[in-house]
Short mmCIF file of C-alpha atoms and ligand atoms in Angstrom, two decimals:
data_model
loop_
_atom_site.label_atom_id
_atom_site.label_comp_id
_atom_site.label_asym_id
_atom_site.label_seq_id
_atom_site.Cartn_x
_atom_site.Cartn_y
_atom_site.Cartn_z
CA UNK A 1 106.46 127.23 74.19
CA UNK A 2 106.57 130.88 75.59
CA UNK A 3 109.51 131.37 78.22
CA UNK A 4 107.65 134.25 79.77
CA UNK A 5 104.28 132.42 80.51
CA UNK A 6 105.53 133.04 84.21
CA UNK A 7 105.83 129.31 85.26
CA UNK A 8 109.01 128.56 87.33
CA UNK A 9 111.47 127.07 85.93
CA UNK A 10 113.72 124.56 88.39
CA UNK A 11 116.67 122.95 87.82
CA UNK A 12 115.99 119.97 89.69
CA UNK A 13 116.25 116.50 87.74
CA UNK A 14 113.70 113.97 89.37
CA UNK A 15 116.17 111.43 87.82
CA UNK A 16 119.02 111.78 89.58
CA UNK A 17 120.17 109.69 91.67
CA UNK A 18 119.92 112.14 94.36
CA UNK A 19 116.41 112.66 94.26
CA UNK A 20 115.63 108.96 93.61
CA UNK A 21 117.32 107.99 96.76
CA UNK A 22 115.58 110.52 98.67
CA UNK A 23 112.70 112.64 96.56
CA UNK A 24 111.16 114.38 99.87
CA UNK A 25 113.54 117.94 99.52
CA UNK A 26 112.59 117.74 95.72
CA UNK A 27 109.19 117.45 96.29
CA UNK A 28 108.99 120.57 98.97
CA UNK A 29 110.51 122.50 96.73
CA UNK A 30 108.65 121.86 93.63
CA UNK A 31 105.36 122.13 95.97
CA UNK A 32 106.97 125.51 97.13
CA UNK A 33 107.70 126.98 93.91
CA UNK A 34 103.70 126.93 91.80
CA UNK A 35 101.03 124.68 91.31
CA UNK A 36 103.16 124.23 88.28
CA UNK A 37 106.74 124.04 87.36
CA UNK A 38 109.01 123.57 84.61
CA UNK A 39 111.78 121.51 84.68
CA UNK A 40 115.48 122.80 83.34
CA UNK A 41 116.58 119.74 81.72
CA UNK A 42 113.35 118.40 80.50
CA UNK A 43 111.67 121.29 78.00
CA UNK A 44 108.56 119.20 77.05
CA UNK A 45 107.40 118.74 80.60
CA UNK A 46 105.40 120.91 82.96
CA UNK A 47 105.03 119.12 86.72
CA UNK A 48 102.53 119.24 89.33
CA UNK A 49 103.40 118.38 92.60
CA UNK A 50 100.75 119.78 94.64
CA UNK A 51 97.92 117.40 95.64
CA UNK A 52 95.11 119.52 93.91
CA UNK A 53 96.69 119.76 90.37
CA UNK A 54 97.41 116.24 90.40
CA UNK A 55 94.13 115.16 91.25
CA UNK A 56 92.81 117.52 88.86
CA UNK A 57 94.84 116.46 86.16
CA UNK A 58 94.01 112.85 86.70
CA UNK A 59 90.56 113.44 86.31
CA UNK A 60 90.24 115.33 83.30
CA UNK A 61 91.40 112.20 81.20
CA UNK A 62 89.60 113.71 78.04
CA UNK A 63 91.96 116.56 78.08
CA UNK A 64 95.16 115.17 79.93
CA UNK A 65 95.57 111.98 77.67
CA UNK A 66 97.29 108.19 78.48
CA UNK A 67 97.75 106.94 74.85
CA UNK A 68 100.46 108.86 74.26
CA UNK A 69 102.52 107.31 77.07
CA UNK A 70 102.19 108.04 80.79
CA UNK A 71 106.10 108.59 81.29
CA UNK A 72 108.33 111.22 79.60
CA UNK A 73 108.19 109.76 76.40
CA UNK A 74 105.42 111.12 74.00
CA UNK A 75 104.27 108.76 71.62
CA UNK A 76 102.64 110.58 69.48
CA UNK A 77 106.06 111.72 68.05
CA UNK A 78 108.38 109.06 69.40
CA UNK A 79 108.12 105.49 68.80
CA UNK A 80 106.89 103.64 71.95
CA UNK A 81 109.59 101.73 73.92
CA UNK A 82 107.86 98.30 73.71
CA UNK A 83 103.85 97.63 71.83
CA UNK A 84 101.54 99.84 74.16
CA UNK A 85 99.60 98.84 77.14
CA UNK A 86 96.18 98.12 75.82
CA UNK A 87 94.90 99.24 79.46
CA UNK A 88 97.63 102.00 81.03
CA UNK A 89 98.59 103.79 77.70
CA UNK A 90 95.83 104.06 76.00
CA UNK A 91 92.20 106.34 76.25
CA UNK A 92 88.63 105.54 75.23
CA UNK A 93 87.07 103.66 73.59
CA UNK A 94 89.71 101.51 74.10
CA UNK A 95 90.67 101.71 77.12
CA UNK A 96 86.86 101.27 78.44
CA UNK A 97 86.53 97.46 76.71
CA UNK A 98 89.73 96.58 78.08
CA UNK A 99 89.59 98.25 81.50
CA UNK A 100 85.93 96.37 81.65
CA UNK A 101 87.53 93.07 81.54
CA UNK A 102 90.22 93.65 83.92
CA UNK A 103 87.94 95.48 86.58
CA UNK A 104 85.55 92.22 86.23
CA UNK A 105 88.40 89.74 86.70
CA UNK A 106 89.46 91.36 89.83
CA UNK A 107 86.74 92.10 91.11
CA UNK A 108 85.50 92.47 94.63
CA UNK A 109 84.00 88.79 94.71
CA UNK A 110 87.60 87.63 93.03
CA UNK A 111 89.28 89.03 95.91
CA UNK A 112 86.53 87.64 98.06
CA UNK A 113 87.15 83.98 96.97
CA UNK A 114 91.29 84.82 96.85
CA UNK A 115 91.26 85.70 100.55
CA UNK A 116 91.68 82.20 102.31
CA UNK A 117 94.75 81.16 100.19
CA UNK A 118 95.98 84.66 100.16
CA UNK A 119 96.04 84.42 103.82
CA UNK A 120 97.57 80.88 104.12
CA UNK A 121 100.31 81.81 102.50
CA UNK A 122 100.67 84.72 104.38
CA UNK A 123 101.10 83.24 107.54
CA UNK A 124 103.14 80.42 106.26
CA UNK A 125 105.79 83.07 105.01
CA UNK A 126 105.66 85.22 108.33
CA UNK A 127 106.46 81.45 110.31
CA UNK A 128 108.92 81.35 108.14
CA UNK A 129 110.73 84.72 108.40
CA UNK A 130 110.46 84.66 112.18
CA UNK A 131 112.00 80.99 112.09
CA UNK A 132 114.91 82.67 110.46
CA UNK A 133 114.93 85.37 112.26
CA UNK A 134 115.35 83.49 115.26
CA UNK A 135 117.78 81.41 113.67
CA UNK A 136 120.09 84.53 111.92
CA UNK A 137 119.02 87.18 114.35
CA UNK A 138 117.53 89.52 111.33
CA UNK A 139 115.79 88.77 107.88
CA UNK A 140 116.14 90.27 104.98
CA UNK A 141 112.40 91.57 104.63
CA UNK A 142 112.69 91.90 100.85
CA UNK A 143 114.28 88.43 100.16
CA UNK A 144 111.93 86.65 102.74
CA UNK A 145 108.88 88.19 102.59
CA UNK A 146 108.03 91.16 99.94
CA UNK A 147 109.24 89.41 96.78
CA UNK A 148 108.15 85.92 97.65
CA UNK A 149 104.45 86.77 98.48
CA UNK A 150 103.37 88.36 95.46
CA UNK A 151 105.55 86.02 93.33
CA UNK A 152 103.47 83.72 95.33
CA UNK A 153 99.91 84.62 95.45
CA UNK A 154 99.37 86.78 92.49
CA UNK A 155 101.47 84.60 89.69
CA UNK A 156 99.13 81.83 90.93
CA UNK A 157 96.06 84.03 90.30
CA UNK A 158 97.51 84.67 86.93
CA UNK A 159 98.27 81.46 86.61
CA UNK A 160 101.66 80.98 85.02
CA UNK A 161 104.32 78.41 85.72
CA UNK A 162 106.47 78.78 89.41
CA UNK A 163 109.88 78.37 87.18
CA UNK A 164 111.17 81.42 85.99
CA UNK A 165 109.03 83.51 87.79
CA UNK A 166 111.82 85.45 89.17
CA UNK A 167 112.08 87.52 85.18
CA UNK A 168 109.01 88.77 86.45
CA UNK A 169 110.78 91.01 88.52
CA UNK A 170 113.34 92.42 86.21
CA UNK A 171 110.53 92.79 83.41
CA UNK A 172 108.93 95.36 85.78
CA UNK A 173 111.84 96.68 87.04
CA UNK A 174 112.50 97.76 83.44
CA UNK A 175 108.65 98.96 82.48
CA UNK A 176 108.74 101.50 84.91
CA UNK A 177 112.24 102.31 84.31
CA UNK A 178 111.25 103.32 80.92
CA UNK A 179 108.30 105.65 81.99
CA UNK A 180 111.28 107.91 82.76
CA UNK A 181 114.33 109.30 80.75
CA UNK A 182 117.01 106.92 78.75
CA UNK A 183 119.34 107.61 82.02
CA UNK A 184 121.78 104.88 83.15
CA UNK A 185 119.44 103.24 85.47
CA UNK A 186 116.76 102.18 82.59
CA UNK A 187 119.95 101.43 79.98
CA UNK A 188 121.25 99.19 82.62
CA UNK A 189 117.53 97.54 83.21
CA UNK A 190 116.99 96.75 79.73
CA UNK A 191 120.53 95.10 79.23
CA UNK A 192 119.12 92.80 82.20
CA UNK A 193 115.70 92.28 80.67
CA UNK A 194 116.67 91.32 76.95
CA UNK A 195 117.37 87.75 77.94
CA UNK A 196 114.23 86.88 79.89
CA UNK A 197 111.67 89.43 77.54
CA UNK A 198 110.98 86.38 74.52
CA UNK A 199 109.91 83.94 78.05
CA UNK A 200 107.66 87.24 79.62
CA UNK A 201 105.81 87.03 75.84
CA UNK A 202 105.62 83.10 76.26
CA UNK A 203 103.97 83.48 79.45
CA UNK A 204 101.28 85.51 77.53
CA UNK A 205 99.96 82.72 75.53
CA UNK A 206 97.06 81.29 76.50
CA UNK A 207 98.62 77.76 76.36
CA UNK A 208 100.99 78.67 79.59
CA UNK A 209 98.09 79.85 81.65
CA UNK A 210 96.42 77.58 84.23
CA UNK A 211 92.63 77.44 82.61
CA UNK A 212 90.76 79.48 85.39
CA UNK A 213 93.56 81.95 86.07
CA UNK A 214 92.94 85.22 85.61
CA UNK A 215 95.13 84.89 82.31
CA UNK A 216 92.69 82.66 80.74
CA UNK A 217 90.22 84.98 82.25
CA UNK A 218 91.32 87.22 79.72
CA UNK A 219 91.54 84.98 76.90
CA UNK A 220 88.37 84.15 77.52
CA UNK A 221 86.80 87.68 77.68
CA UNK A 222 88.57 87.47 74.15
CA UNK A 223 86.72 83.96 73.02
CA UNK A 224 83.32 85.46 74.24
CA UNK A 225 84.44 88.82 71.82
CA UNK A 226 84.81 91.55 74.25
CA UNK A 227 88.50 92.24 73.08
CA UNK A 228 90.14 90.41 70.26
CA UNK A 229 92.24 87.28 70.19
CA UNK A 230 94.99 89.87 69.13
CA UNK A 231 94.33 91.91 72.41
CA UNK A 232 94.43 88.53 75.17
CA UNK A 233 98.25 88.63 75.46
CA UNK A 234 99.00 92.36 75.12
CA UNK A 235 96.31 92.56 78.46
CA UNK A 236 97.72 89.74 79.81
CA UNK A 237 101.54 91.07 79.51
CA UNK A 238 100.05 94.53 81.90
CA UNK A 239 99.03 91.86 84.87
CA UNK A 240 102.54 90.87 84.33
CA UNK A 241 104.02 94.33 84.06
CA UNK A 242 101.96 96.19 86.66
CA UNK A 243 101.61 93.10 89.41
CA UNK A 244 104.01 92.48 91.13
CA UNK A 245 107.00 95.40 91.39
CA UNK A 246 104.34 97.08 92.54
CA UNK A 247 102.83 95.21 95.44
CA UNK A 248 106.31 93.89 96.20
CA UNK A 249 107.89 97.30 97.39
CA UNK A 250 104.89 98.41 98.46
CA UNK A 251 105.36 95.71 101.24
CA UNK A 252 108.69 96.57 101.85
CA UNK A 253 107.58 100.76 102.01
CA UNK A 254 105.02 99.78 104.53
CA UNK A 255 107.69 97.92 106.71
CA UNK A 256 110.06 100.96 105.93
CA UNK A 257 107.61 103.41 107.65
CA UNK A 258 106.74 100.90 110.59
CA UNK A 259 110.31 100.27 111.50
CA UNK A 260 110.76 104.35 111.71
CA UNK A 261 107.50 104.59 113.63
CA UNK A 262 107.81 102.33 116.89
CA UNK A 263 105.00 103.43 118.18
CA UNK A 264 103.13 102.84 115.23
CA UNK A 265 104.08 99.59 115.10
CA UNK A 266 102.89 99.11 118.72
CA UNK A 267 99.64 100.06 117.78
CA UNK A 268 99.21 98.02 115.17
CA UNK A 269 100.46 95.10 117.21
CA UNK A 270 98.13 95.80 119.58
CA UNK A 271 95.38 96.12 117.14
CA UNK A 272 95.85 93.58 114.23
CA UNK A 273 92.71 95.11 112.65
CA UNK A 274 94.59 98.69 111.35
CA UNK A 275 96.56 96.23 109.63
CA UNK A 276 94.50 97.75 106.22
CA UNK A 277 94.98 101.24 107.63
CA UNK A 278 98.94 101.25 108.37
CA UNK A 279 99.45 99.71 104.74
CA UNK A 280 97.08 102.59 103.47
CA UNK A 281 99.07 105.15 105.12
CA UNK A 282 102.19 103.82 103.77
CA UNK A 283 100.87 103.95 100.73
CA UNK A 284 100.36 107.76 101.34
CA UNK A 285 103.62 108.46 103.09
CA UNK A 286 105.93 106.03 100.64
CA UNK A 287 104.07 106.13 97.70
CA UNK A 288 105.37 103.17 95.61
CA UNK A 289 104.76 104.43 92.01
CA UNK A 290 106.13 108.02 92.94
CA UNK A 291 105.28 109.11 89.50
CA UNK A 292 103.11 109.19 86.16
CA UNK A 293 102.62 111.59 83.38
CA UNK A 294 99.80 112.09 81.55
CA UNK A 295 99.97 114.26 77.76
CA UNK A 296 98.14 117.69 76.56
CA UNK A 297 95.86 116.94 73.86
CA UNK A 298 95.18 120.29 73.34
CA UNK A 299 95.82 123.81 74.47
CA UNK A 300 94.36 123.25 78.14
CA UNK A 301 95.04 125.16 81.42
CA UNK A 302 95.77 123.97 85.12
CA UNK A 303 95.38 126.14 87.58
CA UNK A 304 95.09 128.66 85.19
CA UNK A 305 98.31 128.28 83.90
CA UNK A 306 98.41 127.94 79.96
CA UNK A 307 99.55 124.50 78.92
CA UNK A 308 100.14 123.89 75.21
CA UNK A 309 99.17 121.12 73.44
CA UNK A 310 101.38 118.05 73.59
CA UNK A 311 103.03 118.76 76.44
CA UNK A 312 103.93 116.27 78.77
CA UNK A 313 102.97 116.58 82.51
CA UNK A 314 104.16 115.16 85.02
CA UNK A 315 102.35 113.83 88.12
CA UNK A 316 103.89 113.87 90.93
CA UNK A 317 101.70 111.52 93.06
CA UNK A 318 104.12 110.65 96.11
CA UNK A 319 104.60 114.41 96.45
CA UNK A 320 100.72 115.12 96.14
CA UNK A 321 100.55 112.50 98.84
CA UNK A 322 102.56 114.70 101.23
CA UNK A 323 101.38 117.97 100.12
CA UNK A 324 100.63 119.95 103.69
CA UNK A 325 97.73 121.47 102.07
CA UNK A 326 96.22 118.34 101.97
CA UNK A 327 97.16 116.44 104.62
CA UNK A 328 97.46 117.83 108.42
CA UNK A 329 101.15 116.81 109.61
CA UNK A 330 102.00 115.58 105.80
CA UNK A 331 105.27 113.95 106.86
CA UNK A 332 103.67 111.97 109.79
CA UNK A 333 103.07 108.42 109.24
CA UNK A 334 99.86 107.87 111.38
CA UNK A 335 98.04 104.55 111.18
CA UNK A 336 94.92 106.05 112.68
CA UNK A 337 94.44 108.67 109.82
CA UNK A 338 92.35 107.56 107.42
CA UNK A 339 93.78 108.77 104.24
CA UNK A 340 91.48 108.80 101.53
CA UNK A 341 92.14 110.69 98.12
CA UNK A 342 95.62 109.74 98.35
CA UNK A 343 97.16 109.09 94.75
CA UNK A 344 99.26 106.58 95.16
CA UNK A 345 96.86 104.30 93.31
CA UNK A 346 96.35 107.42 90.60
CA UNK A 347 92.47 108.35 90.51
CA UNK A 348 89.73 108.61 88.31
CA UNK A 349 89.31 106.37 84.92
CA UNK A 350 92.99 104.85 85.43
CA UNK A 351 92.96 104.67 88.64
CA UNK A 352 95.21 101.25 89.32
CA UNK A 353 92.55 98.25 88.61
CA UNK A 354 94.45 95.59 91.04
CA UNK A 355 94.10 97.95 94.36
CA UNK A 356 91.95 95.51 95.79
CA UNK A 357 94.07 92.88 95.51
CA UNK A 358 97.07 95.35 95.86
CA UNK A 359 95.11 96.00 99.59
CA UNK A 360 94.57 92.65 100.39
CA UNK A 361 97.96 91.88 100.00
CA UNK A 362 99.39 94.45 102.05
CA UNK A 363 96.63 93.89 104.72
CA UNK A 364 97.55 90.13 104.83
CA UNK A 365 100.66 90.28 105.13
CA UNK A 366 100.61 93.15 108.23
CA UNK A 367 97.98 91.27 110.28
CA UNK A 368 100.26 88.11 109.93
CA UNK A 369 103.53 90.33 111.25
CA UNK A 370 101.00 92.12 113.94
CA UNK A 371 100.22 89.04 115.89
CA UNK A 372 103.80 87.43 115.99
CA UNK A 373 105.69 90.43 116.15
CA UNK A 374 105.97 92.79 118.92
CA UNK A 375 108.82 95.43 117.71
CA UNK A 376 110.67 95.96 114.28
CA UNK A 377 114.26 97.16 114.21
CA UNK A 378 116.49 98.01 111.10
CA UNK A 379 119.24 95.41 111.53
CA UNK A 380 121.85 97.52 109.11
CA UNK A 381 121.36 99.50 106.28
CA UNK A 382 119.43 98.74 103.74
CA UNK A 383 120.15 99.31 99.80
CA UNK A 384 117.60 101.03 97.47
CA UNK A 385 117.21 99.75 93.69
CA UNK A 386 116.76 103.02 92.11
CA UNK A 387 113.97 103.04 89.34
CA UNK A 388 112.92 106.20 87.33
CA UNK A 389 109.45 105.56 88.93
CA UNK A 390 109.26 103.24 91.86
CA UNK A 391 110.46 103.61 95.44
CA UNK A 392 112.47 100.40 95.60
CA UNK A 393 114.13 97.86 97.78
CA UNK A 394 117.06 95.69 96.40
CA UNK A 395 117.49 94.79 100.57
CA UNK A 396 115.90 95.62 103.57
CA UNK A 397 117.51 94.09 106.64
CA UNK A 398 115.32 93.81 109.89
CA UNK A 399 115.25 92.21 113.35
CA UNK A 400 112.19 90.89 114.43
CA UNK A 401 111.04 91.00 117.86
CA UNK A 402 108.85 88.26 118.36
CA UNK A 403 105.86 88.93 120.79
C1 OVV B 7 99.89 100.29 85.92
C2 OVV B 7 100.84 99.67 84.95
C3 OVV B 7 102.18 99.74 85.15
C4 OVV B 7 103.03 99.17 84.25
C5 OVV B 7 102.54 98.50 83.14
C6 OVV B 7 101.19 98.43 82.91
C7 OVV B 7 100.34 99.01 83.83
C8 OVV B 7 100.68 97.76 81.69
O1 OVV B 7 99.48 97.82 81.44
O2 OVV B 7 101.45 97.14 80.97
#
């Protein structure tokens, strides 16, 4: 592509480990230097980091395609890592059949009738931490709360077996490694993930899934013709893939920004109701999926910067989520703003299909901290598991004041 089309050109690697362990200088910069960069080491990619690119680019999904990946891989010229999503990498008309059964299985009256469980076990884990909290003097958040709950609540909505659920974890770990370059970080996840990936595929089949689950959902929605029989697994494999990483981290990111904002926290455990609100605005100011690319299927513009067909861009949503052009005091996590068109979910035709259950999770699990905790302190540091496109716990040690 032409060198002189007057895009900067940054030598920044969002892989590094640098800029995985702390993006937020990155992201300035990038925002700083054009509504669109180029990238040094990367020569296929232009990136947006400013919140009105990305959102544009998002929502143009005839022109800025997902079937040809949505990390740095293009598959239209390399072979995909694993079979394709039949739901994240892929466009109409496909994606529209199998979106449609996903968006119906997780619906708003699904989360509806998920609620009262949802919540049960919410509480019963937050007795639980502050039992051993009281008992140790500090929790690990991550090993106590974030990874149990949605191993929890949404592998029994799924409906697969309790044993082994734990190669759930590394499974994701590894998908969203792979969304990003062959660096150390995704060779490393996939030597983890080769033993467990033949018993992720087993889980897939519809005779492992509790009849009513949301897996058999699926299978159904395949009996009644609305995908094929081929299709059940490969849709069931994304609730897998995109579940549970995810919500997981995004609990420990919303504890993250309430232990750094006391009096954020004292609001909220004043007010158990912005429970919904102080999740949503960790969403905003720690987004969990920091990034996604999207492909050029033809010679396109954003911002009126020529972009050639086949090019790769990447979306930087995490960054769009702090872009000060957007959002008044980007860097301040405030529980009373109300942060709609954040993109931490994407937007438009992809945006994620589980944010309702995603939300109820995080609201859940914040109301049941609000009432029995007064104050949250870091009790050491606490250790990242760096992933080419999550922000990611391995630990998260914190103290617990109970109210
Ligand atoms: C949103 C998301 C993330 C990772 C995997 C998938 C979806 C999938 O469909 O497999």
């Amino acid at each position: 592509m032409n060198e002189n089309s007057g895009i900067p050109v940054l030598d920044v690697d969002p892989y590094s480990a640098e800029n995985l362990t702390d993006p937020y200088p990155m992201h300035a910069l990038m925002r700083s230097a054009g509504p669109v960069v180029r990238l040094k080491d990367y020569p296929t990619v232009v990136a947006c980091a400013r919140h009105q690119e990305t959102h544009a680019v998002f929502n143009d999904a005839q022109t800025f395609i997902s079937g040809a990946g949505v990390g740095l891989a293009n598959f239209n010229i390399e072979k995909p890592f694993r079979p394709r999503s039949l739901i994240l990498e892929a466009d109409a008309p496909l994606h529209t059949a199998t979106r449609a059964v996903l968006s119906r299985i997780m619906s708003p009256k699904t989360v509806m009738q998920i609620r009262a469980s949802f919540a049960q076990e919410a509480e019963r884990l937050l007795d639980k931490a502050l039992e051993l909290n009281a008992a140790n003097g500090s929790i690990d958040w991550m090993a106590v709360v974030a990874n149990p709950f949605p191993l929890k609540v949404f592998a029994d909505s799924i409906g697969i077996q309790e044993e082994g659920r734990e190669n759930l974890l590394l499974y994701g770990d590894m998908v969203f490694n792979s969304m990003g370059p062959q660096n150390e970080v995704f060779t490393k996840s996939v030597e983890r993930v080769v033993p467990v990936t033949q018993w992720i595929m087993d889980q897939c089949d519809r005779s492992k899934l509790r009849p009513g689950g949301f897996g058999d959902l699926i299978w159904q929605a395949a009996e009644a013709g609305e995908i094929s029989m081929e299709q059940a697994p490969m849709l069931v494999r994304s609730l897998l893939s995109a579940g549970l990483d995810t919500t997981i981290n995004s609990l420990g990111n919303a504890i993250y920004a309430l232990g750094h904002h006391p009096q954020e926290y004292a609001r909220l455990h004043s007010d158990p109701s912005l429970a919904r609100p102080a999740f949503e605005e960790a969403l905003r100011w720690e987004s969990t999926v920091q990034t996604f690319f999207r492909t050029a299927n033809r010679d396109c513009e954003i911002a009126g910067v020529p972009i050639a067909a086949q090019t790769k861009v990447l979306c930087m949503l995490a960054s769009a989520n702090r872009d000060p052009d957007k959002w008044p005091d980007a860097d301040t996590y405030d529980i009373g703003r109300r942060p709609s068109g954040h993109m931490a979910f994407g937007s438009g035709l992809h945006g994620c299909v589980g944010q309702a259950i995603a939300r109820l999770e995080g609201e859940l699990i914040l109301t049941a901290l609000a009432k029995r905790v007064k104050g949250i302190e870091f009790a050491g540091p606490h250790t990242r598991r760096l992933n080419n496109t999550l922000r990611a716990f391995d630990t998260l040690p914190v103290r617990l004041i109970p109210a």
